[in-house]
Short mmCIF file of C-alpha atoms and ligand atoms in Angstrom, two decimals:
data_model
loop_
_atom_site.label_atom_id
_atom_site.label_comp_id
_atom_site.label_asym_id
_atom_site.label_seq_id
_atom_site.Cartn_x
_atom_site.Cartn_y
_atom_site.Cartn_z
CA UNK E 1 -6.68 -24.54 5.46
CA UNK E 2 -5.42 -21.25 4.85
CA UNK E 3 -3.96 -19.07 7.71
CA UNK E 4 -6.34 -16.42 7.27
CA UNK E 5 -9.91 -18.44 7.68
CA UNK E 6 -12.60 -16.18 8.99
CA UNK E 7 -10.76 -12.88 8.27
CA UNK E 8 -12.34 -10.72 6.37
CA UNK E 9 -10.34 -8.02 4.44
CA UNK E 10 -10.88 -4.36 2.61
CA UNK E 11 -8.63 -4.02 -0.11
CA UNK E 12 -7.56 -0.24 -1.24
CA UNK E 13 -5.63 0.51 -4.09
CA UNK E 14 -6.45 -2.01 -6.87
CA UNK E 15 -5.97 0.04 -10.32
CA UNK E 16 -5.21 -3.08 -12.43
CA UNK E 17 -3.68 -6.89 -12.12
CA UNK E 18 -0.45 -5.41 -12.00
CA UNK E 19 -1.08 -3.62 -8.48
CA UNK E 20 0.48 -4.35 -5.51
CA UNK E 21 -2.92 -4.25 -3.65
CA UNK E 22 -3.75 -7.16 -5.99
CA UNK E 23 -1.37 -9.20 -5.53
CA UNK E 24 -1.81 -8.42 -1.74
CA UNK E 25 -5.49 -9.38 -2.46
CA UNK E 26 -4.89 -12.40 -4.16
CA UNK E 27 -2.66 -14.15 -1.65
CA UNK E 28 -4.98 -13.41 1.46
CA UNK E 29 -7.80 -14.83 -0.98
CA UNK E 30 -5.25 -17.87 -1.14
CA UNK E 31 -4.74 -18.07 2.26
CA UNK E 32 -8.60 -18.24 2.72
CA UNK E 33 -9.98 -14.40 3.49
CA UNK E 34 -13.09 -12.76 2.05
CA UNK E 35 -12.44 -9.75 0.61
CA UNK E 36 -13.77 -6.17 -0.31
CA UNK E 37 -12.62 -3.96 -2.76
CA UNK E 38 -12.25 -0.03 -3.40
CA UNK E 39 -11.78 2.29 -6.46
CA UNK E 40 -10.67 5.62 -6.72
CA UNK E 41 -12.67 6.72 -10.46
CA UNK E 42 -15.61 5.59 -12.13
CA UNK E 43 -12.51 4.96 -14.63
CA UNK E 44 -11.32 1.80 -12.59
CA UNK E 45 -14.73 0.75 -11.92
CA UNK E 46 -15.41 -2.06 -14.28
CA UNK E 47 -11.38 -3.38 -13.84
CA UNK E 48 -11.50 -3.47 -10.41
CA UNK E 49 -15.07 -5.40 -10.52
CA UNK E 50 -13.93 -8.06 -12.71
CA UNK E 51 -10.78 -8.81 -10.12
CA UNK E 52 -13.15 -8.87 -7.48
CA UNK E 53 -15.25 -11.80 -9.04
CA UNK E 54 -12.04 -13.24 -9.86
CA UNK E 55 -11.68 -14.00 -5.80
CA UNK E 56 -15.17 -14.68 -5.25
CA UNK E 57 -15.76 -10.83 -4.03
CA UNK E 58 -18.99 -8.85 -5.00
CA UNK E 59 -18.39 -6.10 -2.15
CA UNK E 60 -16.79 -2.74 -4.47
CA UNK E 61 -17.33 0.37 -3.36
CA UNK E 62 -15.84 4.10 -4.51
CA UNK E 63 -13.46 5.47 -2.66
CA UNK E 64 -11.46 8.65 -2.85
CA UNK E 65 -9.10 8.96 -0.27
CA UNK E 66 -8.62 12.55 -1.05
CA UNK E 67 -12.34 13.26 0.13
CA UNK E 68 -13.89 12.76 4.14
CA UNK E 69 -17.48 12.56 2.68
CA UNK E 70 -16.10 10.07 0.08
CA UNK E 71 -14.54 7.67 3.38
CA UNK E 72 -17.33 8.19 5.42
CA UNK E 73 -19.45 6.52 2.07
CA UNK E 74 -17.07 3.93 2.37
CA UNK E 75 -17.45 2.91 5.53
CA UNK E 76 -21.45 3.34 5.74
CA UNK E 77 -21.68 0.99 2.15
CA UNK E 78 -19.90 -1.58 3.75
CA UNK E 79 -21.92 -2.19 6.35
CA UNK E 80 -24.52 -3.21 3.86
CA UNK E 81 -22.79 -6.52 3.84
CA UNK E 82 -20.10 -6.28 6.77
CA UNK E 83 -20.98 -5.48 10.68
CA UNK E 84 -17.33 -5.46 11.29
CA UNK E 85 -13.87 -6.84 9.45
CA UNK E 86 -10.38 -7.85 10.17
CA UNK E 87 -7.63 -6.27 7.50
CA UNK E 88 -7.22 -2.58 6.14
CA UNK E 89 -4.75 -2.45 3.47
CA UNK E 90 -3.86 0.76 1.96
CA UNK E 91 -1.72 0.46 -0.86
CA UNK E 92 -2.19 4.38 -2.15
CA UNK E 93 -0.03 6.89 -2.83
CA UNK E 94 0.13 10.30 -5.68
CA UNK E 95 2.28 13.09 -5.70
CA UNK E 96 2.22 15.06 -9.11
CA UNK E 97 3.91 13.82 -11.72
CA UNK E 98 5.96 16.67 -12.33
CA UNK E 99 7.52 16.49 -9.00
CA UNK E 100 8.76 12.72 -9.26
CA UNK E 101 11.98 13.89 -11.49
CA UNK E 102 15.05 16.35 -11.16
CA UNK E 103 16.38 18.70 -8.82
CA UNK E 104 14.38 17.74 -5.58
CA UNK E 105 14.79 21.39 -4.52
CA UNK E 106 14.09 23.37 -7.34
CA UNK E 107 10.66 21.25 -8.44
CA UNK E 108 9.08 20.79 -4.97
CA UNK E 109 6.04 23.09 -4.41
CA UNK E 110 4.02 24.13 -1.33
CA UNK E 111 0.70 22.35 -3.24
CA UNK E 112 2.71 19.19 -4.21
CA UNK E 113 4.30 18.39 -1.01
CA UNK E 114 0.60 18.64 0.37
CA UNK E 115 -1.17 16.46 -2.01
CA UNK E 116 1.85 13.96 -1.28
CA UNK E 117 1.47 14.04 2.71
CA UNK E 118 -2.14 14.46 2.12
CA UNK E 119 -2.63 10.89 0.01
CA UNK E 120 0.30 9.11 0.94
CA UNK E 121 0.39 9.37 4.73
CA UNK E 122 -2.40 10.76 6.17
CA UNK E 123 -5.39 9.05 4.23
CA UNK E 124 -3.76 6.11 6.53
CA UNK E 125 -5.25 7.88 9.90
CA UNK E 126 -8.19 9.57 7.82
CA UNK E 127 -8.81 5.01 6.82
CA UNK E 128 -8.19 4.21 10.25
CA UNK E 129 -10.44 6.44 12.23
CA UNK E 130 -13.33 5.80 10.17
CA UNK E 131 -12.54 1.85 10.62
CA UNK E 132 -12.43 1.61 13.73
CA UNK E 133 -15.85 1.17 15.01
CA UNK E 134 -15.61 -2.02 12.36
CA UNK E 135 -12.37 -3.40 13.81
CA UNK E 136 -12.70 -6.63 15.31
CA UNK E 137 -10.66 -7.73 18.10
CA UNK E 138 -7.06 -8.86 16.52
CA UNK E 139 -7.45 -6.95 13.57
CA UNK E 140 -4.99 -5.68 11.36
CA UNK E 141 -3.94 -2.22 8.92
CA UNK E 142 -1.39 -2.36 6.43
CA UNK E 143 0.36 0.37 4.09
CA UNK E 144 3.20 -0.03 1.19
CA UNK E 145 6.31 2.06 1.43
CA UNK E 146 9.55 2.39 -0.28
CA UNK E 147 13.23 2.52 0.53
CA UNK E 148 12.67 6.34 -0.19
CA UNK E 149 11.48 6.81 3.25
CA UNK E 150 14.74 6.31 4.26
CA UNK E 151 17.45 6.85 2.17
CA UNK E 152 17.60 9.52 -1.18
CA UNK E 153 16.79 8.13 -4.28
CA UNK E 154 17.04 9.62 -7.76
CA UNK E 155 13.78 11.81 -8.36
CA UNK E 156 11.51 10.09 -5.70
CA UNK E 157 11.94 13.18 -4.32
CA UNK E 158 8.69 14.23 -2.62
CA UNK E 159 7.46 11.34 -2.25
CA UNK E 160 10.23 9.68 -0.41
CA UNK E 161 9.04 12.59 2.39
CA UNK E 162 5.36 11.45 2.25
CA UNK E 163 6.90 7.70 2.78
CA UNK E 164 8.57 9.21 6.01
CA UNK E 165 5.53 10.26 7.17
CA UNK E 166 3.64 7.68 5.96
CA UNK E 167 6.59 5.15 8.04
CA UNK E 168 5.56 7.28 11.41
CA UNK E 169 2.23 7.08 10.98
CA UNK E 170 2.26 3.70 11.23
CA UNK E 171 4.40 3.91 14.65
CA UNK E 172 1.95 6.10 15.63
CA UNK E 173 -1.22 4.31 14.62
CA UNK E 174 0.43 1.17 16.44
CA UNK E 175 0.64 2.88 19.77
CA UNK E 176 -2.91 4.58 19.55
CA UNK E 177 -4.81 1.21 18.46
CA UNK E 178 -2.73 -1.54 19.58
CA UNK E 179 -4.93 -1.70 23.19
CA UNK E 180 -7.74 -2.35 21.22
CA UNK E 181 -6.48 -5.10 19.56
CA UNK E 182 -5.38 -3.66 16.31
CA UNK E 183 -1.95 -3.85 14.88
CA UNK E 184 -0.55 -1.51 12.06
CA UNK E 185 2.67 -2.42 10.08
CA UNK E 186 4.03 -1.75 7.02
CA UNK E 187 6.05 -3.17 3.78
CA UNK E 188 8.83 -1.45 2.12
CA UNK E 189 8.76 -3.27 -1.11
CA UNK E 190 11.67 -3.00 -3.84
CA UNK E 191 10.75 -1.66 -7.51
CA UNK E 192 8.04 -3.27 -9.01
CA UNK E 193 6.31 -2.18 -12.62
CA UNK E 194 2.91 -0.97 -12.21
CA UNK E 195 0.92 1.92 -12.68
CA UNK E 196 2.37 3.94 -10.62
CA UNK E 197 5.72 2.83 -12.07
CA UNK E 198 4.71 3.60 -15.46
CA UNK E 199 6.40 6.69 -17.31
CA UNK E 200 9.10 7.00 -14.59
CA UNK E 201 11.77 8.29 -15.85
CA UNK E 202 14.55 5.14 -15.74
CA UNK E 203 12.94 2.71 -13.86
CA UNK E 204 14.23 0.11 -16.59
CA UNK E 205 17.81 1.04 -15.15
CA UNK E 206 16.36 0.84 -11.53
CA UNK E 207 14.96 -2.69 -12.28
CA UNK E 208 17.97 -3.72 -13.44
CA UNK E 209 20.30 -1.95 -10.71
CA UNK E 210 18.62 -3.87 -7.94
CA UNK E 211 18.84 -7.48 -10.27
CA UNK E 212 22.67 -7.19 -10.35
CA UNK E 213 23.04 -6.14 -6.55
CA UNK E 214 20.23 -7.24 -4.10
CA UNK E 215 21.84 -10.17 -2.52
CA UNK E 216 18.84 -12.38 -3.89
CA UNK E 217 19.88 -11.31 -7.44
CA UNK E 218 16.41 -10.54 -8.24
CA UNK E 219 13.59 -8.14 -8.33
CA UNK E 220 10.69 -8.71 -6.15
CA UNK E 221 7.19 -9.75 -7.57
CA UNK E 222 3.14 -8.66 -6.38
CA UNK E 223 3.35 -12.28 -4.89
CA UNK E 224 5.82 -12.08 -2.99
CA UNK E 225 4.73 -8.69 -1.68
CA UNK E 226 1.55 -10.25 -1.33
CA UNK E 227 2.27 -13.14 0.67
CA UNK E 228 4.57 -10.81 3.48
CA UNK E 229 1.33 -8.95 3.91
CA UNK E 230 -1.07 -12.11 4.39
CA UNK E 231 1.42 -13.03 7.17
CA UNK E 232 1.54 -9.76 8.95
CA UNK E 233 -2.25 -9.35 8.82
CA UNK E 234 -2.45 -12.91 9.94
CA UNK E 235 -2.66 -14.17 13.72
CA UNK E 236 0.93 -15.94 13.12
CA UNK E 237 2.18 -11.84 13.30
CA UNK E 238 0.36 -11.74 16.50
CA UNK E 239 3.05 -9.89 18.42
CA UNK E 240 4.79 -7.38 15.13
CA UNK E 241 3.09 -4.12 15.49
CA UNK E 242 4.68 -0.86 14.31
CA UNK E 243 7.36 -2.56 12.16
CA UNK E 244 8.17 -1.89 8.39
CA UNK E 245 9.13 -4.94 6.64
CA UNK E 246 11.48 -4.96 3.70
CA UNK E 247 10.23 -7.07 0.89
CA UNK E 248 13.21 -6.31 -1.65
CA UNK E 249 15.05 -9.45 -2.35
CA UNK E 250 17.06 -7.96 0.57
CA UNK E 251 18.49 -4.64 -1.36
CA UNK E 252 18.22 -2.55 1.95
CA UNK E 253 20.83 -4.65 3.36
CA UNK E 254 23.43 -4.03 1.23
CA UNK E 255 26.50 -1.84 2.45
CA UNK E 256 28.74 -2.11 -1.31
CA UNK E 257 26.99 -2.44 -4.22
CA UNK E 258 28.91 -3.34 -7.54
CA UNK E 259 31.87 -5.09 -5.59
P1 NAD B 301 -0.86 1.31 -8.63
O1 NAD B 301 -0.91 2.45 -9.57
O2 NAD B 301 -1.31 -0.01 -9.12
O3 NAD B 301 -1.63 1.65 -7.28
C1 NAD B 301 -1.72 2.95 -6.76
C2 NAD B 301 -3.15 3.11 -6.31
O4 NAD B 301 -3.33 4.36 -5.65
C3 NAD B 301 -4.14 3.07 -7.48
O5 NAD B 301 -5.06 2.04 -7.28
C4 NAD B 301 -4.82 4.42 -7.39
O6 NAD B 301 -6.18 4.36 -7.77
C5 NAD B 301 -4.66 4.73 -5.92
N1 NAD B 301 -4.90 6.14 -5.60
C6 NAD B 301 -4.15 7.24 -5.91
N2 NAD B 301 -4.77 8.36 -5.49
C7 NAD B 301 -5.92 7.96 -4.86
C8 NAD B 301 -7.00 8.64 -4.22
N3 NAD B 301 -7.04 9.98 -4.14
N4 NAD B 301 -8.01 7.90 -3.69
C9 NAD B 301 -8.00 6.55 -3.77
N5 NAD B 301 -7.02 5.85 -4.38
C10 NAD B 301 -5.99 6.55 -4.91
O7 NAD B 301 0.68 1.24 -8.14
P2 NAD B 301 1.39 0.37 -7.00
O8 NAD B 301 2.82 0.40 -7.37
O9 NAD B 301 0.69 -0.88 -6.81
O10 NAD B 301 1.25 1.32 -5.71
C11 NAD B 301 0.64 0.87 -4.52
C12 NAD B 301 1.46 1.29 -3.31
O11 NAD B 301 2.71 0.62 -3.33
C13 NAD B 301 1.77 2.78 -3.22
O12 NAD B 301 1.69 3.21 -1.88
C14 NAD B 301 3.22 2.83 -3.67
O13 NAD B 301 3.88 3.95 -3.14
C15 NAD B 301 3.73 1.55 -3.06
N6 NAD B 301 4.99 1.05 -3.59
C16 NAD B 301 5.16 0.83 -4.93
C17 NAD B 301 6.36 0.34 -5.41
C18 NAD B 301 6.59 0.13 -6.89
O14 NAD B 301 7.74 0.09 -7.30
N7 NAD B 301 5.56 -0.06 -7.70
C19 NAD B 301 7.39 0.05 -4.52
C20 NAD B 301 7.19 0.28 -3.15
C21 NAD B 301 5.99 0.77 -2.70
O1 0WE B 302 5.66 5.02 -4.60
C1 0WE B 302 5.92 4.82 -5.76
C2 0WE B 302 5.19 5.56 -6.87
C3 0WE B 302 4.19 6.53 -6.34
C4 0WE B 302 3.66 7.51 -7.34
C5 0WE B 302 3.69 7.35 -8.72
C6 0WE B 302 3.14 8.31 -9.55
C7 0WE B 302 3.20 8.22 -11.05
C8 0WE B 302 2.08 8.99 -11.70
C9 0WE B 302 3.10 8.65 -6.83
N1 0WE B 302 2.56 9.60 -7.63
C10 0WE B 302 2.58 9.45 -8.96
N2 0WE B 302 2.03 10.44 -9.72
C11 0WE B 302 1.80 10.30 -11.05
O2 0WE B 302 1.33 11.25 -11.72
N3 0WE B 302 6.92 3.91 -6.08
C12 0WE B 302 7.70 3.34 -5.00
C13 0WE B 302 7.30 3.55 -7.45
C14 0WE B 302 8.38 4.51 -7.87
O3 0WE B 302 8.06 5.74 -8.30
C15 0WE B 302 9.26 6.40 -8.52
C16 0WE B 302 10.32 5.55 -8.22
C17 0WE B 302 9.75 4.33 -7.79
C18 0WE B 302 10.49 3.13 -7.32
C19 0WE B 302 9.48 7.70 -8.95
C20 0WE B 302 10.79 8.14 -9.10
C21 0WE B 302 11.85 7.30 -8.80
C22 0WE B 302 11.63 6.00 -8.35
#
C-alpha cells in the first residue's frame, strides 16, 4: 500500500520523460495516486498522452498558464471525470531565453521580467484560485524552485527573481488556504537536465560543480525530486505548510566549497 491511496492528483508541467513534473508524477503513481495531466501546446500533446497511459491516466487536458480563459477550461474539463481532487503540482516556469545569460542588468527588460513573474509565480495563485472549489479537505499544492531564489547564480538572472516571488507565494498561499485544509509547499531542487535545461549556456560545468561539492557528491535525479514531493503532498506532511524543501544532494548547505 502506497502512502498516497485515494489521492487523486493534477499534474502540470510534463513536456517530456525527462521533466521534473514526471518524475513527480511517476512516484505519486508509485505510491498509489490517480493522476491527471496538462499540456501547454498542441506540440506536447501526443508526448504527454503516451506518459499518461504509461500510469494508467486517460484524464489530459490543455493548459496554458499564460491564459485565464485557458485555466478556467482546465478546471471545467476536469470535472468531466473529477468532482473534486487532492494534489496541484505546478512544475512551470519561462522567462525568455535571451534573458537567462550575461550581465543581469544590462539584459533584463520591463516585458521579460513580466512574462517571468507572470509564469513563474503568479500562474501558482491564478492555479490555486481556480482549484479551490475542487480541493478536498487535506489537500495539497506544490511548485519547483531553485537555489536562485535565494542566492545569485551565473545568468539565472531573471528568473532567480520570479523564484523569489514564486518562494512567497507559496508563504502566502499557505496562510490564505491552510484553514481550509490545504497546504502549499515547495521544492528547491539542484540542477537537473531537462528541457528547460537544454541550451543553457554551461550547465555541463554546473552539473559537474555541484558533483564535486554537494556534500552527497552527487547530482540529484527526477526520482528523487519526485519522491520529496509524494511525501509533502502526502498525509505523513500533515503539519509542513509554507516550507521550501531543498532536494540538492544537500548543496545549499555548504559554507566552503572546493576545500
Ligand atoms: P521542463 O521543460 O521539462 O518543464 C517546464 C514546463 O513548463 C514544460 O512542461 C512547459 O510546457 C511548461 N510551461 C512553460 N510555459 C508554460 C505556459 N505558459 N503554460 C503551461 N505550461 C508552461 O523543465 P523542468 O526542469 O522539469 O522544469 C519544471 C520546473 O522545475 C520549473 O519550475 C523549473 O524552474 C523547476 N526547476 C528546474 C530545475 C532544473 O535544473 N531543471 C531545477 C530547479 C527547479
Ligand atoms: O528554472 C530553471 C529553468 C527555467 C527556464 C528555462 C528556459 C530555457 C528556455 C525558464 N525559461 C526558459 N526559457 C527558454 O527559452 N532551472 C532551475 C534550470 C536552470 O536554468 C538556468 C540555470 C538552471 C539551473 C539558466 C541559467 C543558469 C542556470
Amino acid at each position: 500500500m502506497g502512502f498516497l491511496e485515494n489521492k487523486r492528483a493534477l499534474i502540470i508541467g510534463v513536456a517530456s520523460n525527462r521533466s521534473i513534473a514526471w518524475g513527480v508524477a511517476d512516484a505519486m503513481h508509485k505510491q498509489g495516486a490517480e493522476l491527471a495531466f496538462t499540456y501547454q501546446n498542441e506540440k506536447l500533446q501526443s508526448r504527454v498522452e503516451k506518459l499518461a497511459t504509461a500510469t494508467g491516466s486517460n484524464i489530459v487536458l490543455p493548459c496554458d498558464v499564460a491564459s485565464d480563459e485557458s485555466i478556467t477550461d482546465l478546471f471545467s474539463g476536469l470535472k468531466q471525470s473529477w468532482s473534486d481532487f487532492d494534489i496541484l503540482v505546478h512544475s512551470v516556469a519561462f522567462a525568455p531565453k535571451e534573458e537567462l545569460a550575461g550581465d543581469f542588468v544590462e539584459n533584463t527588460t520591463r516585458e521579460g521580467s513580466r512574462l517571468a513573474h507572470e509564469i513563474s509565480s503568479y500562474s501558482l495563485t491564478a492555479l490555486a484560485k481556480a482549484a479551490r472549489p475542487m480541493l478536498r479537505e487535506n489537500s495539497s499544492i506544490m511548485s519547483l524552485s531553485y537555489l536562485g531564489a535565494v542566492r545569485s547564480m551565473p545568468n539565472y538572472n531573471v528568473m532567480g527573481l520570479a523564484k523569489a516571488s514564486l518562494e512567497a507565494n507559496i508563504r502566502y498561499m499557505a496562510y490564505a488556504m491552510g484553514p481550509s485544509g490545504v497546504r502549499v509547499n515547495g521544492i528547491s531542487a539542484g540542477p537537473i537536465r531537462t528541457l528547460a535545461a537544454a541550451g543553457i549556456g554551461d550547465f555541463r560545468k554546473m552539473l559537474d560543480h555541484v558533483e564535486e561539492n554537494a556534500p552527497l557528491r552527487k547530482n540529484v535525479s527526477i526520482e528523487e525530486v519526485g519522491n520529496a514531493a509524494a511525501f509533502l503532498c502526502s498525509d505523513l506532511a500533515s503539519g509542513i505548510t509554507g516550507e521550501i524543501t531543498y532536494v540538492d544532494a544537500g548543496y545549499s548547505t555548504v559554507g566552503m566549497s572546493g576545500y
